[in-house]
Amino acid sequence: MNINMMLVDDEDVDLEWLRRRVAAIPLPSLHIAGTAKNGFAALEIMERERIDMILSDIRMPIMSGLEFTRKAIAINPLVRIIFISGHQDFQYAKEAIQLNASGYLLKPVDDDELQETLTGLCAKIEKEREHDLSLTETLALVHQELLLRWFNETTPGPIEAHIRAFLDPLLHGGAVVSMIEIDDSAWKIGTMAEEDRRLLSDRMTNFIRQFADERNLGNVIMGYDFRFVLLSALQEEHLTALLGELIQAFSDAFPFTLTIGMGMYTTKMDQLHDSYRQAQAALSIKWILGKKRLIRDASEWSPKEKMASKSEEIMDRMLRAMLEYDLMTIDDCLLALFQGDEPLSRKNEVYDLIIRMTSKLHADLQQMNENLYELLEWDSHQPQILFQFETVHDILSWLRRRFFELSELLYVKRQRQKRKLIDEITRYVESRMDQKVTLNEVAAHFDFTPNYLGQLFKAETNVLFSDFLMDMRMKRVSELLLDPTLKIYEIADRAGYKNIIYFNRQFKQWAGMSPGEYRKKMKV
């Protein structure tokens, strides 16, 4: 932190001389915060800025340096003052000593003497600051721990006097408690090496504290499980805007997000505990509302207790969609189950729904000789990762990915099975071309109803089964017609036709010519 210095002299030339000589001294922490030509102007600067050190002429018109010093000390009792005087007057020196002046330099001031005086005084100020900071931090940590204990008491008792003294100034204009949580930290950081985990945790903590300090957010208290308690006296609109900036800045700086729960404003000590509880409650519904946001009034959320009323029907519809590779309907069903008209409000309700849903899917798939857990390669029927998620949205995203994957696996597998079935039907029909083959006969052979097999065949080949049969026969006939040793009626018999007229008509319909014309064309 800079040591802010002010120069005071009624002579323009002397004031500029002071400024140049002080600026030339190699003291990085020393900063000239202002200059003044009289005591009144200097006091106005002190009202606006923190001044740590004053270098002032002791004899000035209207308000002497000594009189100015008395008023300056009233504003800032810790300010250090060095007098400069061209008068070797014992009375001035005596009064300066009585005012606890930090130095007394005679004009013309020697450069080395000026540098030695300022260097020594800066070193003293920095040392005192370090001591004060250490003491302040120690006291602050004690206050914070005691305050956290009081906040976490179910029925809070009387607050200790020194904590009350700490809180009283904040409550004058209204204060509020907010709770800041680093999302997903438990399982994401938990997999890291201990040293890496500690370094990342320190970086994130320092980021939040520094952001709060730079923007005067309020007092940040380190809580538990990557949570922070923020005690702020800023106006509500300004605070909510800054908390939104913090959420965005944090996600830009780290591969994590922040969610913040905010309580009510109060001017009463006992209600500050209620504000803390409200911040906790607001943060707890992150489970429903989602992460990376500011959640303010948890009382506005009034979830219903029952799960989606038509869950069984929705699950059946979702399974059909999976089998048909209908990803949009799968997504609609998941949303209806988890975020429908009667959304689930508690984690145990959500987990219960997941167990019921996966168990039903597994049972239904078993009827089709499929195994849900083998298809998705789940190590157990209740994957542990689901219990690490912090929001319903996270669970939905995970389930959506896995169920889309399941749908693709089932669809591809079923397509292969259907293709295999069509190939087997084709071979069966080919092997029986010398007989009258019907849809009923083929369906019975493959254990299907004729209607289902007809629909399946049409869906997979885009050809009616009757057309397929005729095409297979006519291709067989066209091959046999190329054998000149066979009579046409013999070919008709081998193709399963007992009526030669019907045979001729069917071949002409298929080839556009009679069997005889076909032989002439092929020069048989």
Short mmCIF file of C-alpha atoms in Angstrom, two decimals:
data_model
loop_
_atom_site.label_atom_id
_atom_site.label_comp_id
_atom_site.label_asym_id
_atom_site.label_seq_id
_atom_site.Cartn_x
_atom_site.Cartn_y
_atom_site.Cartn_z
CA MET A 1 0.00 0.00 0.00
CA ASN A 2 1.28 3.48 -0.89
CA ILE A 3 2.35 6.01 1.71
CA ASN A 4 0.43 9.13 0.70
CA MET A 5 2.31 12.39 1.25
CA MET A 6 1.07 15.99 1.06
CA LEU A 7 3.31 19.06 0.56
CA VAL A 8 2.24 22.39 2.06
CA ASP A 9 3.96 25.75 1.44
CA ASP A 10 2.62 29.22 0.73
CA GLU A 11 5.41 30.00 -1.78
CA ASP A 12 4.92 28.60 -5.30
CA VAL A 13 8.66 28.31 -5.92
CA ASP A 14 9.31 26.53 -2.62
CA LEU A 15 6.34 24.21 -3.16
CA GLU A 16 7.61 23.19 -6.60
CA TRP A 17 11.12 22.76 -5.14
CA LEU A 18 9.70 20.40 -2.52
CA ARG A 19 7.75 18.42 -5.07
CA ARG A 20 10.75 17.89 -7.38
CA ARG A 21 13.14 16.92 -4.61
CA VAL A 22 10.71 14.47 -2.95
CA ALA A 23 9.85 12.90 -6.32
CA ALA A 24 13.56 12.30 -6.96
CA ILE A 25 14.00 10.23 -3.79
CA PRO A 26 14.03 6.46 -4.64
CA LEU A 27 11.15 5.35 -2.39
CA PRO A 28 8.69 3.23 -4.44
CA SER A 29 6.01 3.29 -1.72
CA LEU A 30 6.05 7.09 -1.33
CA HIS A 31 3.34 8.82 -3.33
CA ILE A 32 2.69 12.59 -3.51
CA ALA A 33 -1.09 12.64 -3.10
CA GLY A 34 -1.45 16.44 -3.24
CA THR A 35 0.05 19.89 -2.75
CA ALA A 36 -1.48 22.92 -1.01
CA LYS A 37 -0.52 26.59 -0.66
CA ASN A 38 -2.27 27.08 2.67
CA GLY A 39 -3.67 25.17 5.61
CA PHE A 40 -7.29 25.46 4.51
CA ALA A 41 -6.61 23.83 1.14
CA ALA A 42 -4.53 21.14 2.83
CA LEU A 43 -7.36 20.28 5.24
CA GLU A 44 -9.79 19.96 2.34
CA ILE A 45 -7.46 17.41 0.73
CA MET A 46 -7.33 15.47 4.00
CA GLU A 47 -11.11 15.33 4.10
CA ARG A 48 -11.11 13.63 0.69
CA GLU A 49 -8.06 11.38 0.84
CA ARG A 50 -6.02 9.37 3.31
CA ILE A 51 -2.81 11.31 4.02
CA ASP A 52 -0.08 9.45 5.88
CA MET A 53 2.68 12.07 5.87
CA ILE A 54 2.83 15.89 5.60
CA LEU A 55 5.87 17.97 4.70
CA SER A 56 4.91 21.53 5.62
CA ASP A 57 6.41 24.95 6.05
CA ILE A 58 6.02 25.89 9.70
CA ARG A 59 5.36 29.62 9.12
CA MET A 60 2.50 30.49 6.74
CA PRO A 61 0.07 33.45 6.64
CA ILE A 62 -3.53 33.25 7.91
CA MET A 63 -3.08 29.72 9.31
CA SER A 64 0.37 28.84 10.59
CA GLY A 65 1.91 25.42 10.06
CA LEU A 66 1.48 24.68 13.76
CA GLU A 67 -2.22 25.60 13.76
CA PHE A 68 -2.74 23.57 10.58
CA THR A 69 -1.01 20.64 12.26
CA ARG A 70 -3.40 20.68 15.23
CA LYS A 71 -6.41 20.55 12.87
CA ALA A 72 -4.78 17.85 10.68
CA ILE A 73 -4.17 15.62 13.71
CA ALA A 74 -7.84 16.02 14.65
CA ILE A 75 -8.76 14.62 11.24
CA ASN A 76 -6.15 11.84 11.22
CA PRO A 77 -4.41 11.18 14.56
CA LEU A 78 -1.92 8.89 12.83
CA VAL A 79 -0.64 11.42 10.30
CA ARG A 80 3.14 12.08 10.43
CA ILE A 81 4.34 15.68 10.04
CA ILE A 82 7.76 17.03 9.12
CA PHE A 83 8.24 20.79 9.48
CA ILE A 84 10.51 22.94 7.31
CA SER A 85 11.49 26.37 8.57
CA GLY A 86 13.99 29.07 7.71
CA HIS A 87 13.85 30.46 11.21
CA GLN A 88 16.13 29.04 13.83
CA ASP A 89 13.56 29.81 16.45
CA PHE A 90 13.58 27.65 19.56
CA GLN A 91 9.93 28.44 20.26
CA TYR A 92 8.86 26.90 16.91
CA ALA A 93 10.91 23.81 17.55
CA LYS A 94 9.49 23.51 21.06
CA GLU A 95 5.91 23.65 19.79
CA ALA A 96 6.73 21.17 17.04
CA ILE A 97 8.04 18.72 19.65
CA GLN A 98 4.86 19.19 21.72
CA LEU A 99 2.80 18.24 18.60
CA ASN A 100 4.87 15.06 18.22
CA ALA A 101 6.34 16.20 14.91
CA SER A 102 8.24 13.46 13.14
CA GLY A 103 10.98 15.79 11.90
CA TYR A 104 12.18 19.38 11.82
CA LEU A 105 14.31 20.53 8.87
CA LEU A 106 15.96 23.92 8.45
CA LYS A 107 16.12 25.80 5.17
CA PRO A 108 18.03 25.36 2.98
CA VAL A 109 17.35 21.64 3.39
CA ASP A 110 20.20 19.34 2.46
CA ASP A 111 19.20 16.66 -0.10
CA ASP A 112 20.81 13.85 1.87
CA GLU A 113 19.14 14.99 5.09
CA LEU A 114 15.73 15.14 3.36
CA GLN A 115 16.19 11.64 1.88
CA GLU A 116 17.39 10.22 5.21
CA THR A 117 14.43 11.71 7.08
CA LEU A 118 11.81 10.51 4.59
CA THR A 119 13.39 7.06 4.21
CA GLY A 120 13.45 6.51 7.96
CA LEU A 121 9.87 7.71 8.40
CA CYS A 122 8.58 5.51 5.53
CA ALA A 123 10.30 2.47 7.03
CA LYS A 124 8.71 3.21 10.40
CA ILE A 125 5.24 3.60 8.86
CA GLU A 126 5.58 0.34 6.91
CA LYS A 127 6.72 -1.56 10.00
CA GLU A 128 3.78 -0.24 12.03
CA ARG A 129 1.41 -1.15 9.22
CA GLU A 130 2.68 -4.73 9.16
CA HIS A 131 2.19 -4.98 12.92
CA ASP A 132 -1.29 -3.44 12.76
CA LEU A 133 -2.26 -5.68 9.84
CA SER A 134 -1.13 -8.79 11.68
CA LEU A 135 -3.06 -7.75 14.77
CA THR A 136 -6.13 -6.80 12.72
CA GLU A 137 -6.07 -10.11 10.85
CA THR A 138 -5.77 -12.05 14.10
CA LEU A 139 -8.68 -10.17 15.65
CA ALA A 140 -10.64 -10.50 12.40
CA LEU A 141 -10.16 -14.27 12.34
CA VAL A 142 -11.38 -14.53 15.92
CA HIS A 143 -14.40 -12.35 15.10
CA GLN A 144 -15.14 -14.39 11.99
CA GLU A 145 -15.00 -17.74 13.79
CA LEU A 146 -17.24 -16.50 16.59
CA LEU A 147 -19.66 -14.96 14.10
CA LEU A 148 -19.81 -18.19 12.08
CA ARG A 149 -20.59 -20.15 15.23
CA TRP A 150 -23.38 -17.71 16.08
CA PHE A 151 -24.80 -17.90 12.54
CA ASN A 152 -24.81 -21.71 12.66
CA GLU A 153 -26.59 -21.97 15.99
CA THR A 154 -30.10 -23.33 15.48
CA THR A 155 -31.40 -21.12 18.28
CA PRO A 156 -28.92 -18.25 18.56
CA GLY A 157 -28.04 -17.02 22.02
CA PRO A 158 -26.85 -13.52 22.97
CA ILE A 159 -24.05 -12.32 20.72
CA GLU A 160 -20.75 -11.46 22.41
CA ALA A 161 -20.08 -7.80 23.12
CA HIS A 162 -17.01 -7.41 20.91
CA ILE A 163 -18.85 -9.08 17.98
CA ARG A 164 -21.78 -6.75 18.56
CA ALA A 165 -19.37 -3.82 18.47
CA PHE A 166 -18.04 -5.15 15.17
CA LEU A 167 -21.55 -5.50 13.65
CA ASP A 168 -23.22 -2.33 15.00
CA PRO A 169 -21.66 0.10 12.47
CA LEU A 170 -22.70 -2.17 9.58
CA LEU A 171 -26.32 -2.32 10.69
CA HIS A 172 -26.94 1.43 10.85
CA GLY A 173 -27.96 1.74 7.21
CA GLY A 174 -29.01 -1.90 6.74
CA ALA A 175 -26.87 -4.99 6.23
CA VAL A 176 -27.39 -8.31 4.47
CA VAL A 177 -25.81 -11.75 4.58
CA SER A 178 -24.98 -13.57 1.35
CA MET A 179 -23.52 -17.04 0.94
CA ILE A 180 -21.06 -17.71 -1.90
CA GLU A 181 -20.40 -21.28 -3.04
CA ILE A 182 -17.86 -22.61 -5.53
CA ASP A 183 -19.90 -25.02 -7.65
CA ASP A 184 -18.84 -28.67 -8.10
CA SER A 185 -15.70 -28.06 -6.05
CA ALA A 186 -16.07 -31.16 -3.86
CA TRP A 187 -15.77 -33.74 -6.64
CA LYS A 188 -13.72 -31.73 -9.15
CA ILE A 189 -11.02 -30.69 -6.68
CA GLY A 190 -11.24 -33.96 -4.76
CA THR A 191 -9.50 -35.85 -7.57
CA MET A 192 -6.46 -33.53 -7.57
CA ALA A 193 -3.16 -34.06 -5.77
CA GLU A 194 -3.13 -32.54 -2.29
CA GLU A 195 -0.63 -29.77 -3.10
CA ASP A 196 -2.42 -28.83 -6.35
CA ARG A 197 -5.72 -28.83 -4.49
CA ARG A 198 -4.36 -26.51 -1.82
CA LEU A 199 -2.83 -24.09 -4.34
CA LEU A 200 -6.03 -23.90 -6.41
CA SER A 201 -8.14 -23.46 -3.29
CA ASP A 202 -5.89 -20.59 -2.13
CA ARG A 203 -6.05 -18.94 -5.53
CA MET A 204 -9.83 -19.06 -5.66
CA THR A 205 -10.16 -17.83 -2.08
CA ASN A 206 -7.77 -14.93 -2.70
CA PHE A 207 -9.65 -14.04 -5.89
CA ILE A 208 -12.95 -13.71 -4.02
CA ARG A 209 -11.36 -11.75 -1.16
CA GLN A 210 -9.51 -9.40 -3.52
CA PHE A 211 -12.64 -8.78 -5.59
CA ALA A 212 -14.54 -7.93 -2.40
CA ASP A 213 -11.76 -5.63 -1.13
CA GLU A 214 -11.34 -3.73 -4.40
CA ARG A 215 -15.07 -3.07 -4.73
CA ASN A 216 -15.82 -2.61 -1.02
CA LEU A 217 -18.33 -5.45 -1.09
CA GLY A 218 -18.04 -6.03 2.64
CA ASN A 219 -16.55 -8.62 4.99
CA VAL A 220 -15.81 -12.03 3.46
CA ILE A 221 -15.68 -14.88 5.98
CA MET A 222 -14.27 -18.25 4.95
CA GLY A 223 -16.87 -20.89 5.73
CA TYR A 224 -16.87 -24.63 5.16
CA ASP A 225 -16.88 -26.81 2.04
CA PHE A 226 -15.82 -24.03 -0.33
CA ARG A 227 -18.45 -21.64 0.94
CA PHE A 228 -17.94 -18.01 1.94
CA VAL A 229 -20.17 -15.74 4.01
CA LEU A 230 -20.40 -12.15 2.82
CA LEU A 231 -21.60 -9.50 5.27
CA SER A 232 -22.36 -6.32 3.35
CA ALA A 233 -23.83 -2.88 4.01
CA LEU A 234 -23.96 -1.76 0.37
CA GLN A 235 -27.24 -0.59 -1.11
CA GLU A 236 -29.22 -3.51 -2.51
CA GLU A 237 -29.16 -2.53 -6.18
CA HIS A 238 -25.41 -1.84 -6.11
CA LEU A 239 -24.66 -5.06 -4.23
CA THR A 240 -26.65 -7.30 -6.59
CA ALA A 241 -24.88 -5.73 -9.59
CA LEU A 242 -21.46 -6.35 -8.02
CA LEU A 243 -22.34 -9.93 -7.08
CA GLY A 244 -23.32 -10.53 -10.70
CA GLU A 245 -19.91 -9.16 -11.75
CA LEU A 246 -18.20 -11.47 -9.25
CA ILE A 247 -20.00 -14.52 -10.65
CA GLN A 248 -18.90 -13.65 -14.20
CA ALA A 249 -15.34 -12.67 -13.26
CA PHE A 250 -14.83 -15.90 -11.32
CA SER A 251 -16.00 -18.13 -14.18
CA ASP A 252 -13.68 -16.21 -16.54
CA ALA A 253 -10.71 -16.81 -14.23
CA PHE A 254 -11.30 -20.45 -13.20
CA PRO A 255 -12.80 -23.67 -14.62
CA PHE A 256 -15.49 -23.33 -11.94
CA THR A 257 -18.60 -21.24 -11.39
CA LEU A 258 -20.08 -19.45 -8.38
CA THR A 259 -23.62 -19.52 -7.07
CA ILE A 260 -24.67 -16.96 -4.46
CA GLY A 261 -27.62 -17.10 -2.10
CA MET A 262 -28.75 -13.77 -0.63
CA GLY A 263 -30.77 -13.09 2.53
CA MET A 264 -32.85 -10.10 3.58
CA TYR A 265 -31.62 -6.63 4.56
CA THR A 266 -31.97 -5.71 8.21
CA THR A 267 -30.95 -3.04 10.73
CA LYS A 268 -31.53 -5.35 13.72
CA MET A 269 -28.90 -7.59 15.25
CA ASP A 270 -31.17 -10.60 15.88
CA GLN A 271 -32.54 -10.50 12.32
CA LEU A 272 -29.03 -10.79 10.93
CA HIS A 273 -29.16 -14.45 11.94
CA ASP A 274 -32.41 -14.76 9.93
CA SER A 275 -30.66 -13.17 6.93
CA TYR A 276 -27.96 -15.85 7.16
CA ARG A 277 -30.58 -18.60 7.25
CA GLN A 278 -32.33 -17.09 4.25
CA ALA A 279 -29.03 -16.98 2.32
CA GLN A 280 -28.55 -20.66 3.14
CA ALA A 281 -32.08 -21.48 1.97
CA ALA A 282 -31.62 -19.51 -1.25
CA LEU A 283 -28.38 -21.36 -1.99
CA SER A 284 -30.02 -24.72 -1.27
CA ILE A 285 -32.49 -24.31 -4.16
CA LYS A 286 -29.57 -24.12 -6.56
CA TRP A 287 -30.49 -27.79 -6.88
CA ILE A 288 -33.62 -26.71 -8.74
CA LEU A 289 -32.84 -23.30 -10.24
CA GLY A 290 -29.31 -24.00 -11.49
CA LYS A 291 -25.76 -22.77 -10.93
CA LYS A 292 -23.78 -19.62 -11.83
CA ARG A 293 -26.43 -17.23 -10.63
CA LEU A 294 -27.58 -15.03 -7.75
CA ILE A 295 -30.56 -16.55 -5.91
CA ARG A 296 -32.34 -14.08 -3.67
CA ASP A 297 -35.62 -15.05 -2.04
CA ALA A 298 -36.06 -18.78 -1.44
CA SER A 299 -39.61 -18.18 -0.18
CA GLU A 300 -40.67 -17.47 -3.77
CA TRP A 301 -39.95 -21.13 -4.56
CA SER A 302 -42.79 -23.37 -3.43
CA PRO A 303 -42.20 -26.81 -4.99
CA LYS A 304 -44.86 -29.47 -4.97
CA GLU A 305 -44.18 -32.73 -3.22
CA LYS A 306 -45.45 -35.26 -5.75
CA MET A 307 -43.49 -36.53 -8.70
CA ALA A 308 -44.83 -36.17 -12.24
CA SER A 309 -48.34 -37.60 -12.21
CA LYS A 310 -48.02 -39.63 -15.42
CA SER A 311 -44.47 -40.85 -14.90
CA GLU A 312 -45.16 -44.45 -15.95
CA GLU A 313 -46.78 -43.32 -19.17
CA ILE A 314 -43.93 -40.90 -19.84
CA MET A 315 -41.34 -43.64 -19.26
CA ASP A 316 -43.15 -45.93 -21.72
CA ARG A 317 -43.17 -43.14 -24.29
CA MET A 318 -39.47 -42.51 -23.68
CA LEU A 319 -38.62 -46.18 -24.28
CA ARG A 320 -40.51 -46.17 -27.58
CA ALA A 321 -38.63 -43.03 -28.56
CA MET A 322 -35.33 -44.73 -27.70
CA LEU A 323 -36.17 -47.69 -29.91
CA GLU A 324 -37.07 -45.33 -32.75
CA TYR A 325 -33.99 -43.11 -32.22
CA ASP A 326 -36.29 -40.13 -31.60
CA LEU A 327 -33.95 -37.88 -29.61
CA MET A 328 -36.36 -34.96 -29.41
CA THR A 329 -39.05 -37.07 -27.76
CA ILE A 330 -36.48 -38.53 -25.32
CA ASP A 331 -35.55 -34.99 -24.29
CA ASP A 332 -39.21 -34.00 -23.95
CA CYS A 333 -39.85 -37.01 -21.70
CA LEU A 334 -36.87 -36.25 -19.45
CA LEU A 335 -38.02 -32.65 -19.05
CA ALA A 336 -41.56 -33.81 -18.29
CA LEU A 337 -40.27 -36.18 -15.59
CA PHE A 338 -37.90 -33.76 -13.86
CA GLN A 339 -39.27 -30.29 -14.61
CA GLY A 340 -42.94 -30.87 -15.37
CA ASP A 341 -46.03 -29.40 -13.75
CA GLU A 342 -45.06 -30.98 -10.43
CA PRO A 343 -41.24 -30.58 -10.28
CA LEU A 344 -39.20 -32.51 -7.74
CA SER A 345 -37.75 -30.37 -4.97
CA ARG A 346 -35.49 -32.69 -2.99
CA LYS A 347 -32.45 -34.72 -4.00
CA ASN A 348 -33.80 -37.92 -2.51
CA GLU A 349 -36.96 -37.55 -4.63
CA VAL A 350 -34.84 -37.10 -7.75
CA TYR A 351 -32.66 -40.11 -6.94
CA ASP A 352 -35.78 -42.17 -6.24
CA LEU A 353 -37.14 -41.21 -9.66
CA ILE A 354 -33.84 -42.12 -11.34
CA ILE A 355 -33.80 -45.54 -9.67
CA ARG A 356 -37.44 -46.18 -10.64
CA MET A 357 -36.84 -44.96 -14.18
CA THR A 358 -33.68 -47.01 -14.81
CA SER A 359 -35.20 -50.08 -13.16
CA LYS A 360 -38.28 -49.86 -15.40
CA LEU A 361 -36.17 -49.31 -18.51
CA HIS A 362 -34.01 -52.27 -17.58
CA ALA A 363 -37.06 -54.51 -17.00
CA ASP A 364 -38.69 -53.43 -20.27
CA LEU A 365 -35.48 -53.95 -22.23
CA GLN A 366 -35.03 -57.39 -20.71
CA GLN A 367 -38.32 -58.35 -22.39
CA MET A 368 -36.48 -57.61 -25.65
CA ASN A 369 -33.42 -59.61 -24.57
CA GLU A 370 -31.47 -56.40 -23.89
CA ASN A 371 -29.62 -55.28 -20.75
CA LEU A 372 -29.63 -51.57 -19.93
CA TYR A 373 -26.57 -51.71 -17.66
CA GLU A 374 -24.52 -53.79 -20.09
CA LEU A 375 -25.41 -51.52 -23.00
CA LEU A 376 -24.34 -48.40 -21.09
CA GLU A 377 -21.48 -50.17 -19.28
CA TRP A 378 -22.64 -48.98 -15.87
CA ASP A 379 -20.62 -50.49 -13.06
CA SER A 380 -23.68 -50.62 -10.84
CA HIS A 381 -27.40 -50.01 -11.10
CA GLN A 382 -26.99 -46.63 -9.39
CA PRO A 383 -23.95 -44.83 -10.90
CA GLN A 384 -22.15 -42.88 -8.20
CA ILE A 385 -21.60 -39.87 -10.43
CA LEU A 386 -25.28 -38.98 -10.12
CA PHE A 387 -24.80 -38.37 -6.40
CA GLN A 388 -22.02 -35.85 -7.07
CA PHE A 389 -24.13 -33.50 -9.16
CA GLU A 390 -25.30 -30.29 -7.49
CA THR A 391 -28.32 -29.41 -9.63
CA VAL A 392 -31.19 -31.09 -11.43
CA HIS A 393 -29.85 -29.50 -14.62
CA ASP A 394 -26.55 -31.39 -14.19
CA ILE A 395 -28.38 -34.69 -13.72
CA LEU A 396 -30.60 -33.99 -16.72
CA SER A 397 -27.57 -33.22 -18.90
CA TRP A 398 -25.87 -36.44 -17.84
CA LEU A 399 -28.98 -38.59 -18.32
CA ARG A 400 -29.70 -36.93 -21.65
CA ARG A 401 -26.24 -37.85 -22.97
CA ARG A 402 -26.45 -41.43 -21.71
CA PHE A 403 -30.02 -42.00 -22.95
CA PHE A 404 -29.16 -40.54 -26.37
CA GLU A 405 -26.24 -42.97 -26.42
CA LEU A 406 -28.55 -45.82 -25.37
CA SER A 407 -31.04 -44.91 -28.10
CA GLU A 408 -28.32 -44.97 -30.75
CA LEU A 409 -27.04 -48.34 -29.53
CA LEU A 410 -30.54 -49.83 -29.54
CA TYR A 411 -31.38 -48.36 -32.94
CA VAL A 412 -28.20 -49.61 -34.60
CA LYS A 413 -28.60 -53.00 -32.97
CA ARG A 414 -32.24 -53.29 -34.02
CA GLN A 415 -31.37 -52.17 -37.56
CA ARG A 416 -28.77 -54.91 -37.77
CA GLN A 417 -31.25 -57.42 -36.41
CA LYS A 418 -33.87 -56.34 -38.93
CA ARG A 419 -31.37 -56.51 -41.77
CA LYS A 420 -30.38 -59.98 -40.63
CA LEU A 421 -34.04 -61.00 -40.55
CA ILE A 422 -34.62 -59.69 -44.09
CA ASP A 423 -31.57 -61.61 -45.29
CA GLU A 424 -32.88 -64.78 -43.63
CA ILE A 425 -36.34 -64.31 -45.20
CA THR A 426 -34.73 -63.81 -48.60
CA ARG A 427 -32.73 -67.03 -48.26
CA TYR A 428 -35.81 -68.92 -47.07
CA VAL A 429 -37.87 -67.73 -50.05
CA GLU A 430 -35.05 -68.55 -52.48
CA SER A 431 -34.85 -72.08 -51.10
CA ARG A 432 -38.57 -72.64 -51.77
CA MET A 433 -38.96 -71.12 -55.23
CA ASP A 434 -40.23 -74.44 -56.58
CA GLN A 435 -43.20 -74.22 -54.24
CA LYS A 436 -46.01 -71.78 -53.70
CA VAL A 437 -44.64 -69.46 -50.99
CA THR A 438 -47.05 -67.18 -49.10
CA LEU A 439 -46.71 -64.42 -46.49
CA ASN A 440 -48.61 -66.57 -43.97
CA GLU A 441 -46.17 -69.44 -44.44
CA VAL A 442 -43.07 -67.19 -44.05
CA ALA A 443 -44.55 -65.39 -41.01
CA ALA A 444 -45.31 -68.73 -39.34
CA HIS A 445 -41.79 -69.97 -40.02
CA PHE A 446 -40.23 -66.89 -38.34
CA ASP A 447 -42.72 -66.72 -35.47
CA PHE A 448 -44.40 -63.47 -36.52
CA THR A 449 -47.96 -62.57 -37.35
CA PRO A 450 -48.47 -62.02 -41.11
CA ASN A 451 -49.54 -58.42 -40.49
CA TYR A 452 -46.42 -57.55 -38.40
CA LEU A 453 -44.04 -59.26 -40.82
CA GLY A 454 -45.66 -57.51 -43.78
CA GLN A 455 -45.30 -54.12 -42.08
CA LEU A 456 -41.72 -54.85 -40.98
CA PHE A 457 -40.74 -56.01 -44.47
CA LYS A 458 -42.27 -52.93 -46.10
CA ALA A 459 -40.58 -50.60 -43.54
CA GLU A 460 -37.14 -52.15 -44.05
CA THR A 461 -37.18 -52.70 -47.86
CA ASN A 462 -39.80 -50.20 -49.01
CA VAL A 463 -41.33 -53.07 -51.00
CA LEU A 464 -44.54 -55.03 -50.38
CA PHE A 465 -43.91 -58.68 -49.51
CA SER A 466 -46.13 -59.82 -52.43
CA ASP A 467 -44.08 -57.71 -54.84
CA PHE A 468 -40.90 -59.13 -53.34
CA LEU A 469 -42.17 -62.69 -53.86
CA MET A 470 -43.11 -62.05 -57.47
CA ASP A 471 -39.77 -60.37 -58.16
CA MET A 472 -37.88 -63.32 -56.65
CA ARG A 473 -39.90 -65.80 -58.78
CA MET A 474 -39.52 -63.82 -61.99
CA LYS A 475 -35.77 -63.49 -61.52
CA ARG A 476 -35.62 -67.26 -61.04
CA VAL A 477 -37.79 -67.73 -64.17
CA SER A 478 -35.58 -65.41 -66.26
CA GLU A 479 -32.54 -67.51 -65.27
CA LEU A 480 -34.31 -70.78 -66.19
CA LEU A 481 -35.47 -69.38 -69.57
CA LEU A 482 -31.83 -69.13 -70.59
CA ASP A 483 -31.61 -72.95 -70.47
CA PRO A 484 -32.78 -74.19 -73.94
CA THR A 485 -33.27 -77.72 -72.69
CA LEU A 486 -36.21 -76.66 -70.51
CA LYS A 487 -39.74 -76.24 -71.79
CA ILE A 488 -41.69 -73.18 -70.68
CA TYR A 489 -44.27 -75.30 -68.80
CA GLU A 490 -41.38 -77.06 -67.00
CA ILE A 491 -39.96 -73.66 -65.97
CA ALA A 492 -43.40 -72.58 -64.71
CA ASP A 493 -43.63 -75.73 -62.60
CA ARG A 494 -40.16 -75.20 -61.11
CA ALA A 495 -41.13 -71.65 -60.21
CA GLY A 496 -44.18 -72.94 -58.32
CA TYR A 497 -46.80 -72.07 -60.98
CA LYS A 498 -49.40 -74.78 -61.74
CA ASN A 499 -51.42 -72.62 -64.17
CA ILE A 500 -49.40 -71.87 -67.34
CA ILE A 501 -51.74 -69.07 -68.43
CA TYR A 502 -51.37 -67.30 -65.08
CA PHE A 503 -47.62 -67.84 -65.31
CA ASN A 504 -47.42 -66.21 -68.76
CA ARG A 505 -49.52 -63.26 -67.59
CA GLN A 506 -47.36 -62.68 -64.49
CA PHE A 507 -44.08 -62.88 -66.43
CA LYS A 508 -45.35 -60.43 -69.06
CA GLN A 509 -46.45 -58.05 -66.31
CA TRP A 510 -42.98 -58.23 -64.78
CA ALA A 511 -40.77 -58.27 -67.90
CA GLY A 512 -42.99 -56.46 -70.40
CA MET A 513 -42.92 -59.47 -72.73
CA SER A 514 -43.98 -63.11 -72.80
CA PRO A 515 -41.57 -65.94 -71.86
CA GLY A 516 -41.21 -66.85 -75.56
CA GLU A 517 -40.46 -63.24 -76.55
CA TYR A 518 -37.88 -63.09 -73.78
CA ARG A 519 -36.11 -66.17 -75.15
CA LYS A 520 -36.05 -64.66 -78.68
CA LYS A 521 -34.62 -61.44 -77.26
CA MET A 522 -31.93 -63.38 -75.41
CA LYS A 523 -31.35 -65.55 -78.55
CA VAL A 524 -32.15 -68.80 -76.79
#
